Coordinates of C-alpha atoms in Angstrom, one line a residue:
X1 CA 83.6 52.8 60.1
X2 CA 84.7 54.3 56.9
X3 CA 85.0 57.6 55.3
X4 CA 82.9 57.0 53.0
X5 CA 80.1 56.6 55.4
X6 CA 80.6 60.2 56.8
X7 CA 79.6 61.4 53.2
X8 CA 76.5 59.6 52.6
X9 CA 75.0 60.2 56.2
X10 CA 75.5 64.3 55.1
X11 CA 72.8 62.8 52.3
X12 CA 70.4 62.0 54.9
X13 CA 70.5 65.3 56.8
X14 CA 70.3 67.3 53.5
X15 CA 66.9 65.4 52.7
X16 CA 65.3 66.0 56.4
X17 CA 66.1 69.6 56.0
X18 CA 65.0 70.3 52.9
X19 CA 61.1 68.6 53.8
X20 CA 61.0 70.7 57.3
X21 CA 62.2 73.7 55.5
X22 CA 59.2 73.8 53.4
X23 CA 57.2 74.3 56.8
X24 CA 59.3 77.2 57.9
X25 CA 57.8 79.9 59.6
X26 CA 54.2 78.7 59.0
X27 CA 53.4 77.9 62.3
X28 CA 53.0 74.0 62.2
X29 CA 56.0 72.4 64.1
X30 CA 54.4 68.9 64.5
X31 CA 54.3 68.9 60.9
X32 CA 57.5 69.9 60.1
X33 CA 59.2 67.9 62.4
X34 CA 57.0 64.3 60.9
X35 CA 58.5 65.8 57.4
X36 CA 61.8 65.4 58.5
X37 CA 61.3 62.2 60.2
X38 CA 59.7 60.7 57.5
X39 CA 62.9 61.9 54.7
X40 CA 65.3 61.2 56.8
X41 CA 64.1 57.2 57.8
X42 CA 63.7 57.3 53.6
X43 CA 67.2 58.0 52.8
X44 CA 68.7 56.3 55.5
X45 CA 67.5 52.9 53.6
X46 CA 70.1 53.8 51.0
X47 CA 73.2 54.4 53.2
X48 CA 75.7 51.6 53.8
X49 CA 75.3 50.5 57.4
X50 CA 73.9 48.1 59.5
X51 CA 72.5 50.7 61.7
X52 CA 70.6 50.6 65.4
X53 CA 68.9 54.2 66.4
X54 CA 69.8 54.4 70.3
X55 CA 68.9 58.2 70.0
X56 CA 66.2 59.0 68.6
X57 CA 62.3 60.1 67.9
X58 CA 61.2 58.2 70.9
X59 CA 60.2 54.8 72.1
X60 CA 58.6 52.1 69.7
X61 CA 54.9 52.6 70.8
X62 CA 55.9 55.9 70.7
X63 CA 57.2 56.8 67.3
X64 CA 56.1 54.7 64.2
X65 CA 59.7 55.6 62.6
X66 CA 63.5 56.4 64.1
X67 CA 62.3 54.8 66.9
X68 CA 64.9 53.2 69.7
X69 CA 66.4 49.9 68.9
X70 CA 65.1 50.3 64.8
X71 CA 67.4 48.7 62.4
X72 CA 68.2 51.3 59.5
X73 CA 70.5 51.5 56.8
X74 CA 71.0 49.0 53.9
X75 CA 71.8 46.2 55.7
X76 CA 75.7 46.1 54.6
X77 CA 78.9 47.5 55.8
X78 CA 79.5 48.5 59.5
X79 CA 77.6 48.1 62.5
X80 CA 77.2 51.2 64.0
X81 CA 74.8 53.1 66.7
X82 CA 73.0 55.8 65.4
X83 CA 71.4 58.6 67.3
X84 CA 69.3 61.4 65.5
X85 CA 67.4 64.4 65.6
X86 CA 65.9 64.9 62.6
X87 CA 64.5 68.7 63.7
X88 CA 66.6 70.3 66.2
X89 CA 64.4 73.2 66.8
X90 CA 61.0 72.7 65.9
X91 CA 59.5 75.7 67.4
X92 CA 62.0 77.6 65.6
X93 CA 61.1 76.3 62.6
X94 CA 57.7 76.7 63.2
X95 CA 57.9 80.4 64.4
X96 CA 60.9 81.0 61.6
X97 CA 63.8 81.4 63.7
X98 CA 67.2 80.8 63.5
X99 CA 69.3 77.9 64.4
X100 CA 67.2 74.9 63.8
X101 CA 69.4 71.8 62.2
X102 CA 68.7 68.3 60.7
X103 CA 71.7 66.1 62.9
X104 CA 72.7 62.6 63.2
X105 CA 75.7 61.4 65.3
X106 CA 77.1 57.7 64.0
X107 CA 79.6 55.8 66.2
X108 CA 80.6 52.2 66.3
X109 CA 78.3 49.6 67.9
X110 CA 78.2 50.0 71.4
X111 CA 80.2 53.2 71.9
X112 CA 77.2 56.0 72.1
X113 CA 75.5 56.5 75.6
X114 CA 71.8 55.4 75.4
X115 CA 70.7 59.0 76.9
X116 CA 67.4 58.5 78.3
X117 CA 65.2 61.7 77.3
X118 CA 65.3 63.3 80.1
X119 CA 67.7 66.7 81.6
X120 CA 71.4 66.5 81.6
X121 CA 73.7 69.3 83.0
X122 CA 76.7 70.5 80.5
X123 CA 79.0 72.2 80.1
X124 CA 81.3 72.6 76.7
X125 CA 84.8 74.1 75.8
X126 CA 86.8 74.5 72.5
X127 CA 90.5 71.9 72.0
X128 CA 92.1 75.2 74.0
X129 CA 90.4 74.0 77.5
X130 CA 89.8 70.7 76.9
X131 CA 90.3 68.6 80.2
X132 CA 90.5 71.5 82.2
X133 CA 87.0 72.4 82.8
X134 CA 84.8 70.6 85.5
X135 CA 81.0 70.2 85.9
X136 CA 81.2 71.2 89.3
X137 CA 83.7 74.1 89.4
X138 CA 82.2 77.7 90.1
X139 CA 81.3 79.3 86.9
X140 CA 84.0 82.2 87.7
X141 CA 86.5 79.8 88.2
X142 CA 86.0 78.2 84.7
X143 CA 85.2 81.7 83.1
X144 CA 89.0 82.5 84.1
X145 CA 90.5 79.0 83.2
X146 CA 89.2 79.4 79.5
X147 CA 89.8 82.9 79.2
X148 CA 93.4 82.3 80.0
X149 CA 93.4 79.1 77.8
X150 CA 91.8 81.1 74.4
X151 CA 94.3 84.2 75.2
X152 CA 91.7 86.3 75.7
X153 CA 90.3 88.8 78.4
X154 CA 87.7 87.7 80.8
X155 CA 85.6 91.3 79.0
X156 CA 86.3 89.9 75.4
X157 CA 85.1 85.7 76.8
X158 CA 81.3 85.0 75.3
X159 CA 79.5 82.5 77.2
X160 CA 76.4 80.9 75.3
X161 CA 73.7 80.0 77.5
X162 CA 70.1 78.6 76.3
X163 CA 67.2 81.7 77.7
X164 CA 65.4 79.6 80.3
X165 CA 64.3 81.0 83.7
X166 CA 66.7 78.0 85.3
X167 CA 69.5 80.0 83.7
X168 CA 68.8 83.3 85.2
X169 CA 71.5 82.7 88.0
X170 CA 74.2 81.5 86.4
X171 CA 73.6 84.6 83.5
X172 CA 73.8 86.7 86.6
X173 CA 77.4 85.8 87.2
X174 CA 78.4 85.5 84.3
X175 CA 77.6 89.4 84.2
X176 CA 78.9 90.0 87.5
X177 CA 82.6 88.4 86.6
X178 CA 82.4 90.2 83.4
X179 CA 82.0 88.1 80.5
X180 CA 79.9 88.4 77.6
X181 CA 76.7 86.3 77.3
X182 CA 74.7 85.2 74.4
X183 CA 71.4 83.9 75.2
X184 CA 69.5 81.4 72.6
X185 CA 66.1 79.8 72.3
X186 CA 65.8 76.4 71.3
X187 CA 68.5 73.8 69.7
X188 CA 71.9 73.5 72.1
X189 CA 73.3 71.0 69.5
X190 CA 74.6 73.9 67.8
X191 CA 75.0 76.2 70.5
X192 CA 77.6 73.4 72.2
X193 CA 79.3 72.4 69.2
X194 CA 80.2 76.2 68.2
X195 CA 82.6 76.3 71.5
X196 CA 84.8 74.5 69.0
X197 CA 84.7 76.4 66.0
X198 CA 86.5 79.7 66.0
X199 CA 84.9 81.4 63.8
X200 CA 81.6 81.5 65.9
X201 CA 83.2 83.4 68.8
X202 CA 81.6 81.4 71.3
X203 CA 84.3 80.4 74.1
X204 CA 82.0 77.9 76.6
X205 CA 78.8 76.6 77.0
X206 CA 76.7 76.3 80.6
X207 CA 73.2 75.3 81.0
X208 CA 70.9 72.0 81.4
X209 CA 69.1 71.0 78.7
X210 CA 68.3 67.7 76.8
X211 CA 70.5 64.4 77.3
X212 CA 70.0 63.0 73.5
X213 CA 71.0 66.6 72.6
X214 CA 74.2 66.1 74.3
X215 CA 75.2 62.9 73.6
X216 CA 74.8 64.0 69.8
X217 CA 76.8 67.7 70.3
X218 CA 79.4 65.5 72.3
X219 CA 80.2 63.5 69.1
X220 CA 80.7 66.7 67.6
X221 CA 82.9 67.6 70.1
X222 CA 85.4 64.7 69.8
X223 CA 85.5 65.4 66.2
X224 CA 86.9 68.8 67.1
X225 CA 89.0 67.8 69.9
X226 CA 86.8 70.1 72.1
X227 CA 85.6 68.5 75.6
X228 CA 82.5 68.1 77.3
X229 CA 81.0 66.9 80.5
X230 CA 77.8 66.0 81.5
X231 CA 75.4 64.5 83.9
X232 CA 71.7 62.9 84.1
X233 CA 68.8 65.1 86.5
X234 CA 66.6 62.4 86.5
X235 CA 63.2 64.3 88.3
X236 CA 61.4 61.4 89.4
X237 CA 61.8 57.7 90.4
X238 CA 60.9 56.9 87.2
X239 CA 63.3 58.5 85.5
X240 CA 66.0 57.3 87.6
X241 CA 64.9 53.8 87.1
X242 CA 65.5 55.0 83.6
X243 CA 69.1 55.6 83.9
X244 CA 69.6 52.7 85.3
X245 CA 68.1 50.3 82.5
X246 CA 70.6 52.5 80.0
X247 CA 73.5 51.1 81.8
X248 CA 74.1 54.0 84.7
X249 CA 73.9 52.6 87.7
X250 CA 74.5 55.9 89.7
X251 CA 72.3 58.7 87.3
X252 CA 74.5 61.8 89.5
X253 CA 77.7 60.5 88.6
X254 CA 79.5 63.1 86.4
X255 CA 80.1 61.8 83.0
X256 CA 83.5 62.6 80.7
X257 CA 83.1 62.8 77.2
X258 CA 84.5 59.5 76.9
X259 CA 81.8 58.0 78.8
X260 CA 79.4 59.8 76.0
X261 CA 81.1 58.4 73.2
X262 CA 83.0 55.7 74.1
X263 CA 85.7 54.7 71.5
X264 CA 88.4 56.5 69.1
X265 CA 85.9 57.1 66.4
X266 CA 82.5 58.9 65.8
X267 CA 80.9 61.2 62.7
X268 CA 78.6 63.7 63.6
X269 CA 76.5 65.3 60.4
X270 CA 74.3 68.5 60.1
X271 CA 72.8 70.3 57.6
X272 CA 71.0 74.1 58.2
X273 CA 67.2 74.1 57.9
X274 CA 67.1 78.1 59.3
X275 CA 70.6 79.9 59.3
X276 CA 72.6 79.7 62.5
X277 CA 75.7 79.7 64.1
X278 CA 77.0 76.6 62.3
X279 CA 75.6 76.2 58.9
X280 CA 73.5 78.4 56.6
X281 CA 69.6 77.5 56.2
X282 CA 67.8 76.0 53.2
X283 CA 67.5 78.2 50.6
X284 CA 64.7 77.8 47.4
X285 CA 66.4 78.8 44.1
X286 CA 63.0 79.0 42.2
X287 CA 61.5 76.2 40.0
X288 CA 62.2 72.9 41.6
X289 CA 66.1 73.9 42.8
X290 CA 67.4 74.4 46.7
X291 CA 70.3 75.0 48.1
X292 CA 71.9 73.4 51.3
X293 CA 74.5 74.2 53.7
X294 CA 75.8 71.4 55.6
X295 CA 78.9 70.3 58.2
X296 CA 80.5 66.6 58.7
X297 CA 83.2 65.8 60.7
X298 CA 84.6 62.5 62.1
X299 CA 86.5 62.3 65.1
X300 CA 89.6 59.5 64.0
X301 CA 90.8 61.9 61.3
X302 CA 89.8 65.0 62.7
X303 CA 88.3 66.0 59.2
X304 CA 85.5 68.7 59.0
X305 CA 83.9 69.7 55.6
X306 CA 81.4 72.2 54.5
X307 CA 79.3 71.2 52.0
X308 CA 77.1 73.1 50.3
X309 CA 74.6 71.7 47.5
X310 CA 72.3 72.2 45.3
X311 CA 69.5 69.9 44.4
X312 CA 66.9 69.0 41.7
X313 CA 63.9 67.8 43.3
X314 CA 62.1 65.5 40.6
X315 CA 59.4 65.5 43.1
X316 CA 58.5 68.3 45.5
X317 CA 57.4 67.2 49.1
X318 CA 53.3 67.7 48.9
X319 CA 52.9 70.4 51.3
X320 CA 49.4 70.5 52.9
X321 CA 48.3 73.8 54.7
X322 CA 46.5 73.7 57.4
X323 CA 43.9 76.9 57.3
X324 CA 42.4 78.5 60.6

């Protein structure tokens, strides 16, 4: 890959955000998510790759665009996997929350984990603990390994953690060992990733949640020298069956971050649609301007930018309303 390709990808985020941010807080996430779908697959026809989506809105019979296995990109320069969520957080859009994202992770062909859509068990740390956390250790155990690792006091250690009832327990002793937690709704993407950004004051993530979702934050990750490990919790025979079509012969085997993204190389993009704890929301100047916030990083340089734009939109998205 080049580096030029980390900045026009940033293109295609900025354009899915901006049509699902029209739809914020109006109560219509089916719509706002088939806005963002619809700009991103646009834009991506302009970007200089011969992309395949392994991640993405769903099967082919499934999803008319972003689909699994669909070619995208314009046709030249390298070939790459591509996995996407063009809305992370559709209910928060739709209910006008915070945190909701427009991401894509690109990697070289072959190196991203086809995650079937399904659970997955994670847990995320900042560069400070990387390779020093396991899946399977005790949550006090780890609480005191990245504690000592970020210099800080098990009191002062904030553990994000997504507010399902499936959490309860592990909330519960987080409390009882004396950390801090922070409990959010929907989108781990940025919940994960903001283990490896200082400035968010988030130290680890714990939880089970979506296996495209971490496949996508683990590309983040490697970009920011933070570590992640994973694993499938396939619920039925189906699902299992699943796994092992994607290549995973044994779905319960515990999976490195190198077994997510395989390779030295990967660029993960985002751009805010509602503010949250990694980039700023879309924000309508009046008249026909916006303003976006946005973060790309790619893991062979270690380079991160924040980008933040303002467009002209020749042609507003038509917005239709649907009334009670």
């Amino acid at each position: 890959m080049d580096r030029e390709l980390a900045l026009e990808v940033v293109r295609v985020t900025e354009a899915a955000a901006i049509a699902s941010a029209q739809w914020l807080g109006r109560g219509q996430k089916i719509a706002a998510d088939d806005a963002a779908t619809t700009a991103m697959r646009t834009m991506f026809d302009s970007v200089g790759c011969k992309g395949t989506v392994v991640i993405g809105e769903g099967e082919k019979d499934e999803a008319p665009m972003l689909y699994i296995g669909e070619e995208v990109g314009s046709g030249s320069g390298p070939e790459v996997d591509i996995a996407v969520d063009p809305l992370e957080g559709t209910n928060i859009v739709a209910n006008g929350r915070a945190n909701a994202m427009a991401v894509i992770a690109v990697a070289d062909r072959g190196t991203l984990l086809h995650a079937p859509d399904m659970y997955m068990e994670k847990i995320a740390v900042g560069p400070k603990a990387a390779g020093l956390v396991r899946l399977d250790d005790p949550i006090e155990k780890t609480i005191d390994i990245v504690a000592k690792m970020n210099n800080k006091r098990v009191r002062d250690l904030t553990v994000i953690i997504q507010d399902r009832k499936r959490h309860m327990d592990i909330v519960e002793r987080v409390r009882a060992k004396g950390a801090r937690v922070k409990l959010f709704g929907d989108g781990d993407v940025g919940a994960s990733i903001a283990t490896a950004l200082p400035q968010t004051g988030i130290d680890l993530f714990v939880g089970k949640g979506g296996a495209p979702e971490g496949v996508i934050s683990a590309a983040a990750l490697k970009a920011l020298g933070g570590d992640m490990q994973a694993r499938l919790v396939p619920h039925n025979d189906e699902e299992a069956e699943r796994c092992k079509e994607m290549g995973l012969d044994d779905p319960s085997q515990t999976l490195a971050l190198h077994d997510l993204v395989k390779g030295d190389d990967a660029i993960f993009a985002a751009t805010g649609v509602s503010s949250g704890e990694l980039v700023e929301g879309v924000r309508f100047l009046g008249g026909d301007f916006t303003e976006t916030d946005s973060i790309v990083m790619r893991a062979k340089t270690r380079t991160v930018r924040y980008i933040k734009a303002h467009h002209h939109l020749d042609h507003k998205p038509h917005l239709v309303v649907e009334e009670e």
